[in-house]
Coordinates of C-alpha atoms in Angstrom, one line a residue:
X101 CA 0.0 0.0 0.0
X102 CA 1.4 3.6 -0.7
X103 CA 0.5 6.7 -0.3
X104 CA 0.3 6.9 -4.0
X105 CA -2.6 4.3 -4.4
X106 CA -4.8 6.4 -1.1
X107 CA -4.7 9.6 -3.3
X108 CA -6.0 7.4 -6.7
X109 CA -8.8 6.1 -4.1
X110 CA -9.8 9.3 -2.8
X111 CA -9.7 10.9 -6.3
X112 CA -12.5 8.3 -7.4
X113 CA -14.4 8.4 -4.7
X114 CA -14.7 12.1 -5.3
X115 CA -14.8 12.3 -9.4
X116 CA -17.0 9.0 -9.5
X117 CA -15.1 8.4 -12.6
X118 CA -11.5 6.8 -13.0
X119 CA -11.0 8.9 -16.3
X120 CA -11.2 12.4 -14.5
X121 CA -9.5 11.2 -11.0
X122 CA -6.9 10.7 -13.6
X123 CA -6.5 13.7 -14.6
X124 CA -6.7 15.8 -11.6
X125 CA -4.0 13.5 -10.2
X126 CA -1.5 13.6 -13.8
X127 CA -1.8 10.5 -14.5
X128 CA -3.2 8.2 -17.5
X129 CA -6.4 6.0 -16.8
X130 CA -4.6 2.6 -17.3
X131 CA -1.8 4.1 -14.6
X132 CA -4.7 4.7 -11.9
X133 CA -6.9 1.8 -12.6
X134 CA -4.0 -0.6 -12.6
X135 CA -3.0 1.2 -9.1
X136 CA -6.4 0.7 -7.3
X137 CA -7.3 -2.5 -8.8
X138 CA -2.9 -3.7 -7.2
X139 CA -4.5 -2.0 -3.9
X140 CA -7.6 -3.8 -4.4
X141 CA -6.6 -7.3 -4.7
X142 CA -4.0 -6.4 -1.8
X143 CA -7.0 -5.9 0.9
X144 CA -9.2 -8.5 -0.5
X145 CA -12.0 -6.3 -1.1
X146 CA -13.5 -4.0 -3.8
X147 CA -13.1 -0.6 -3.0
X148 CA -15.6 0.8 -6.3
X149 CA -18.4 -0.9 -8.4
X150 CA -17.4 -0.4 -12.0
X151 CA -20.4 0.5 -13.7
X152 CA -20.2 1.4 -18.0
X153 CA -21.0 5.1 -16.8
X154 CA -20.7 6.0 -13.6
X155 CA -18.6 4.6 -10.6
X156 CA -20.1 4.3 -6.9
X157 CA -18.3 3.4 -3.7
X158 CA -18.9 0.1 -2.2
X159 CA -19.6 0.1 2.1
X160 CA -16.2 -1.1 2.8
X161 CA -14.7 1.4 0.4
X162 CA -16.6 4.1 1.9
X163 CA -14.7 3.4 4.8
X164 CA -11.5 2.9 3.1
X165 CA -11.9 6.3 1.7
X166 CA -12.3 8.2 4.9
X167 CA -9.2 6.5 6.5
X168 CA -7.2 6.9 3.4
X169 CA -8.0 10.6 3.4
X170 CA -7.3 11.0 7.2
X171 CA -3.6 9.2 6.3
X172 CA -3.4 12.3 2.9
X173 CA -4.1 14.9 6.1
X174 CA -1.3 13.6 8.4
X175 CA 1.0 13.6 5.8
X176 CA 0.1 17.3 4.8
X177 CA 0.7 17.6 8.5
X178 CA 4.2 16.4 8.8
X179 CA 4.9 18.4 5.8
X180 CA 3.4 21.6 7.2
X181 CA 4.9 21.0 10.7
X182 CA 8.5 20.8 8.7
X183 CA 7.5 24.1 6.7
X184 CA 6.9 25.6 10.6
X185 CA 10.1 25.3 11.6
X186 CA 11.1 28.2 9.2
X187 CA 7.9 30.5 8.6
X188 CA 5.0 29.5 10.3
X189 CA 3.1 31.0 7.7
X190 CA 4.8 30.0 4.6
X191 CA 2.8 28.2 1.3
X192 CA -0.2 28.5 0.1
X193 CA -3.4 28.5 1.6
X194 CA -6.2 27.0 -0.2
X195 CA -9.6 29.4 0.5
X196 CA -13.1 28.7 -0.3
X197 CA -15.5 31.4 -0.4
X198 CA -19.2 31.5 -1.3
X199 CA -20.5 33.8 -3.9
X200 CA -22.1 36.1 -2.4
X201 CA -19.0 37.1 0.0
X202 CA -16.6 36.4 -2.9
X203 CA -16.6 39.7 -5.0
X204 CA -17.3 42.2 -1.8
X205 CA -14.7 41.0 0.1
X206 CA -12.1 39.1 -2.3
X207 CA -10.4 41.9 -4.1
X208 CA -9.4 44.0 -0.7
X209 CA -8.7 40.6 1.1
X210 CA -5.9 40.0 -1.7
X211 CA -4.4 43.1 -1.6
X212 CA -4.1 43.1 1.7
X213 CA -2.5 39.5 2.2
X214 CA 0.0 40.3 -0.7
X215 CA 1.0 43.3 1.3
X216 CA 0.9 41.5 4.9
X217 CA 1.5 38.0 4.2
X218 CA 3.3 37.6 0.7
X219 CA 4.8 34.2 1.6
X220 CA 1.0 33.1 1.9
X221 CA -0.4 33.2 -1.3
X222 CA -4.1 32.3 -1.2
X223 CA -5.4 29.9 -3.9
X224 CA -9.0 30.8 -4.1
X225 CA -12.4 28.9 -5.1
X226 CA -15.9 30.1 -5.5
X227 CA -18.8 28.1 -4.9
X228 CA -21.6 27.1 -2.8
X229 CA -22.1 26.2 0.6
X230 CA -22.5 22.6 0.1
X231 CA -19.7 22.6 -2.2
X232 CA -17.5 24.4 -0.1
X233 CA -18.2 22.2 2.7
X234 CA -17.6 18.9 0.5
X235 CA -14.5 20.3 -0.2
X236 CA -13.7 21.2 3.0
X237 CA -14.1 17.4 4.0
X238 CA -11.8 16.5 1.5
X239 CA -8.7 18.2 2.2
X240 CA -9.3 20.3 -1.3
X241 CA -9.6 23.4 0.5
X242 CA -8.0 24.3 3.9
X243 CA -10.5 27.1 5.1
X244 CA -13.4 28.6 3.6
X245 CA -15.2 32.2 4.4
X246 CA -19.2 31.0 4.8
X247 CA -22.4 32.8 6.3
X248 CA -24.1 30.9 9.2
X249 CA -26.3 28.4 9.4
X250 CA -25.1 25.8 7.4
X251 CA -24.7 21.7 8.1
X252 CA -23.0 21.0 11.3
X253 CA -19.6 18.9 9.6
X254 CA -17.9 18.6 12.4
X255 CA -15.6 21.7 11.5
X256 CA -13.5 24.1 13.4
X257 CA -15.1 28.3 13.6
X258 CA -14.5 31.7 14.0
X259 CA -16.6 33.8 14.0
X260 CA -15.5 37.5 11.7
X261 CA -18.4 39.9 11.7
X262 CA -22.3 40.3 11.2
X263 CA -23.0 42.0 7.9
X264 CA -27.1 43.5 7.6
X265 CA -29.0 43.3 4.9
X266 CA -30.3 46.0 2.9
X267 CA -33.4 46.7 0.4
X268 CA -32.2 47.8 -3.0
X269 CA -34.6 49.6 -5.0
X270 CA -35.7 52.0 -8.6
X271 CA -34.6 55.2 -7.9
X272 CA -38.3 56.0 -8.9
X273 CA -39.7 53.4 -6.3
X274 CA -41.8 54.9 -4.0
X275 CA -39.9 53.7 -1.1
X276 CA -36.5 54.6 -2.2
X277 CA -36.4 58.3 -0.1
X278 CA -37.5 56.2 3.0
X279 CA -35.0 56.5 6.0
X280 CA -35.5 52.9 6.5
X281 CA -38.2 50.1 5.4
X282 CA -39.9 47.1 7.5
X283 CA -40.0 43.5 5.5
X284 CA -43.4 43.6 5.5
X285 CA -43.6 47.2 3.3
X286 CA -41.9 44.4 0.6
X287 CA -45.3 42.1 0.7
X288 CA -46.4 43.3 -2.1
X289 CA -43.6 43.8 -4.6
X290 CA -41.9 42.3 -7.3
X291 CA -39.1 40.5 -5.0
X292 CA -35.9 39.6 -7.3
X293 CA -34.4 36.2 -5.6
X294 CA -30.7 34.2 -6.6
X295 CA -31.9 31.0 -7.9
X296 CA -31.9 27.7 -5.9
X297 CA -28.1 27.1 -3.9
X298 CA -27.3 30.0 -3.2
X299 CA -27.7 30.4 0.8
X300 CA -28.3 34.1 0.9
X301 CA -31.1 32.9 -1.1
X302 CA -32.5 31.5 2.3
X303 CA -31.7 33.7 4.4
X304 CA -33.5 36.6 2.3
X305 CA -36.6 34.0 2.5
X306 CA -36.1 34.1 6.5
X307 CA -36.5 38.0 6.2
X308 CA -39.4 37.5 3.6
X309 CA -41.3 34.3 3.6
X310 CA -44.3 35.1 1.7
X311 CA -41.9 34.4 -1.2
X312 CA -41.0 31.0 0.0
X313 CA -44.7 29.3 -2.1
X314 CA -43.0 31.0 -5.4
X315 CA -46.8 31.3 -6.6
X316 CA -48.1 34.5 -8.1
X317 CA -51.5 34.2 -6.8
X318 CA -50.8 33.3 -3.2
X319 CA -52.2 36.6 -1.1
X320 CA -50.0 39.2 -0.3
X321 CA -47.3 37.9 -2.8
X322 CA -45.5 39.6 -6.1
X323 CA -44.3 38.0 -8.6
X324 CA -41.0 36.5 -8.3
X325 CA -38.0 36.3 -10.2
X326 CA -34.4 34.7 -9.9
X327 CA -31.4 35.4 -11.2
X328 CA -27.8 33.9 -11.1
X329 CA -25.6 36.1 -9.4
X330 CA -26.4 39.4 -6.7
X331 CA -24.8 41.5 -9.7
X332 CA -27.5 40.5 -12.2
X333 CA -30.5 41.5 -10.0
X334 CA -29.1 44.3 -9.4
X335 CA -29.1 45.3 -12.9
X336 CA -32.3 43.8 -12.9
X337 CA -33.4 46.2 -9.8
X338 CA -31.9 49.4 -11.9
X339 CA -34.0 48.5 -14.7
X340 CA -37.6 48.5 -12.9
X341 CA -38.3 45.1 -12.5
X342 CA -38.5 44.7 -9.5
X343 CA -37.3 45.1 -5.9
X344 CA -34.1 42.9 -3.7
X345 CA -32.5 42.5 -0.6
X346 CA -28.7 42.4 -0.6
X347 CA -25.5 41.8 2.0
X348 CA -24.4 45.4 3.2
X349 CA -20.7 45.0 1.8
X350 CA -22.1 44.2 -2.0
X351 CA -23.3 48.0 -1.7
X352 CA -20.6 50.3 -2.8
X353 CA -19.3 53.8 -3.0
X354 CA -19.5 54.0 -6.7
X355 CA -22.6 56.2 -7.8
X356 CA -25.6 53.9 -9.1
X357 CA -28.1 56.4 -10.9
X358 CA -30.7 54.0 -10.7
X359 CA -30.9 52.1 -7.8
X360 CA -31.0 53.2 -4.1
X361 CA -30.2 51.1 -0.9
X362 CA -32.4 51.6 2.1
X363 CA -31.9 49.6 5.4
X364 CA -33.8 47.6 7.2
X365 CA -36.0 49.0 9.8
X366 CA -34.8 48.6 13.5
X367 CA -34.0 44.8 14.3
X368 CA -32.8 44.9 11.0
X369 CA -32.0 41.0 9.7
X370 CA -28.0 40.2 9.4
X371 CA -26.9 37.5 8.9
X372 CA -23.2 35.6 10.3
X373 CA -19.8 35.3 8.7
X374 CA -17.4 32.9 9.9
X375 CA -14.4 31.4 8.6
X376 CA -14.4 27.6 8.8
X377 CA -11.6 25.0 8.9
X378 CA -11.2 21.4 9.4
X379 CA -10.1 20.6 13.5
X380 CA -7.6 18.2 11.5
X381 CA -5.4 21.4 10.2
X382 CA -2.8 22.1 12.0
X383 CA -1.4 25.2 10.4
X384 CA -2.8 27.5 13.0
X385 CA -0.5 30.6 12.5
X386 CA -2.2 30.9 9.1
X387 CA -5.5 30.7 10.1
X388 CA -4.6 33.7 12.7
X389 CA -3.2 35.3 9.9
X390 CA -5.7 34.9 7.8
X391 CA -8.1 36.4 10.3
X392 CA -5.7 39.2 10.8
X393 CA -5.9 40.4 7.1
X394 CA -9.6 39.8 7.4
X395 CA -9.6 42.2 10.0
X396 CA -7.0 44.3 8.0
X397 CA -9.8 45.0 4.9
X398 CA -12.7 48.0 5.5
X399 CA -15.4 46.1 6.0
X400 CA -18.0 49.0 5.9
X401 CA -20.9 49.2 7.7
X402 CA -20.9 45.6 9.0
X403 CA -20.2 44.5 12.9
X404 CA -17.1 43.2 13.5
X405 CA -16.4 40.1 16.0
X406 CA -13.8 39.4 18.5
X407 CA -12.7 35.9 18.8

């Protein structure tokens, strides 16, 4: 067995097809089949069911795969425990964010790594919750920046800051020289939603659940609509289709002729950002310093955390 052969197994189990686990791990098909199949015959058990499309994970090798993956992390240990010894922050850091953090906060959190930790480059990924988190349990990423709640996975949190949400309207909307506006003032509009995934998706349903039925002649509900990215309703907003709610930090200084962004009435709903890690990782220092440049970008009008 070697240490070769674990990271063919995991690869499967995560690509559920030998022809792309050979790729993401440089090798040709034949070199990886003939690997697991040597690993295989070794245990005296069959790790995968070969089907003519698809390939699944049997019960044994679903156990095979977690301890193989747990023996992947002690190595990365051993080799980030060696990397310690001469910059406790030194190599990459692989960070997951979700999209609608991603292009509020990314831009200003890489400038201000490159300036404050250049010998930590962060190798970034976009993507869902879920995603994230499947990653996460992987060893694919080694952090990821998340907004609470999301599926209890056994991982390792801090808690960065509480960011409100805010009602972007038509510059002609009636409500749009308010001070502030209450969710249910938004009962009867047009509400513009990110399609299904997305968790901020949710967590504007929290603040509005007359839109949860989706069904334009439920009482008291408009019309809704989704779209694929916070960006896209917004142009959507600007246009006079309709009304949204979005994370303060997505709001910026740039002048937007035709939208306006009015907050919440007092309790108005926030929601939590945390970054996320698994307990297993053991390069600490980078996580603090991770947190540090966090800390380091403007972060308007949200509430920062202490640890």
């Amino acid at each position: 067995m070697t240490l070769t052969e674990l990271r063919y197994v995991v690869a499967v189990a995560r690509e559920r097809h030998f022809g792309r686990a050979a790729e993401s791990c440089s090798v040709s098909q034949p070199t990886l089949s003939i690997s697991i199949k040597k690993l295989e015959d070794e245990l005296e058990v069959r790790i995968f069911e070969r089907g003519t499309s698809d390939v699944s994970v049997t019960p044994i090798g679903e156990e095979i795969v977690r301890q193989a993956q747990a023996v992947l992390d002690q190595v990365n240990s051993i080799r980030e425990t060696a990397k310690r010894r001469h910059d406790p922050v030194a190599g990459p850091l692989r960070l997951g964010v979700i999209y609608t953090i991603g292009p509020y906060l990314l831009p200003e959190l890489v400038r201000e790594a490159i300036e404050r930790v250049p010998q930590m480059p962060l190798m970034l990924q976009e993507n869902f919750t879920v995603k994230l988190l499947e990653m996460l349990r992987a060893g694919e990423l080694d952090c990821a920046i998340m907004a609470e709640p999301f599926p209890d996975s056994g991982l390792a949190i801090a808690k960065l800051y509480d960011e409100p949400f805010v009602v972007a309207l038509p510059k002609a909307h009636p409500l749009a020289s308010r001070a502030s506006i209450s969710a249910d003032e938004l009962r009867q509009e047009k509400m513009l939603l990110l399609g299904t995934g997305h968790c901020f998706r949710d967590h504007v349903l929290e603040v509005c659940p007359e839109y949860a039925p989706f069904s334009g002649n439920a009482e008291g509900i408009g019309k809704t609509f989704e779209g694929s990215s916070l960006e896209t309703i917004k142009y959507m907003v600007s246009a006079g289709m309709g009304v949204t709610v979005v994370p303060r930090l997505s709001v910026t200084d740039e002048p937007q002729p035709h939208i306006a962004y009015v907050p919440f009435a007092d309790p108005a709903p926030t929601r939590r950002v945390v970054l996320v890690w698994r307990r297993s990782f053991t390069r600490y220092e980078a996580i603090a310093a991770l947190r540090n440049v966090i800390y380091a970008c403007r972060l308007d009008g949200v509430h920062r955390l202490t640890p």
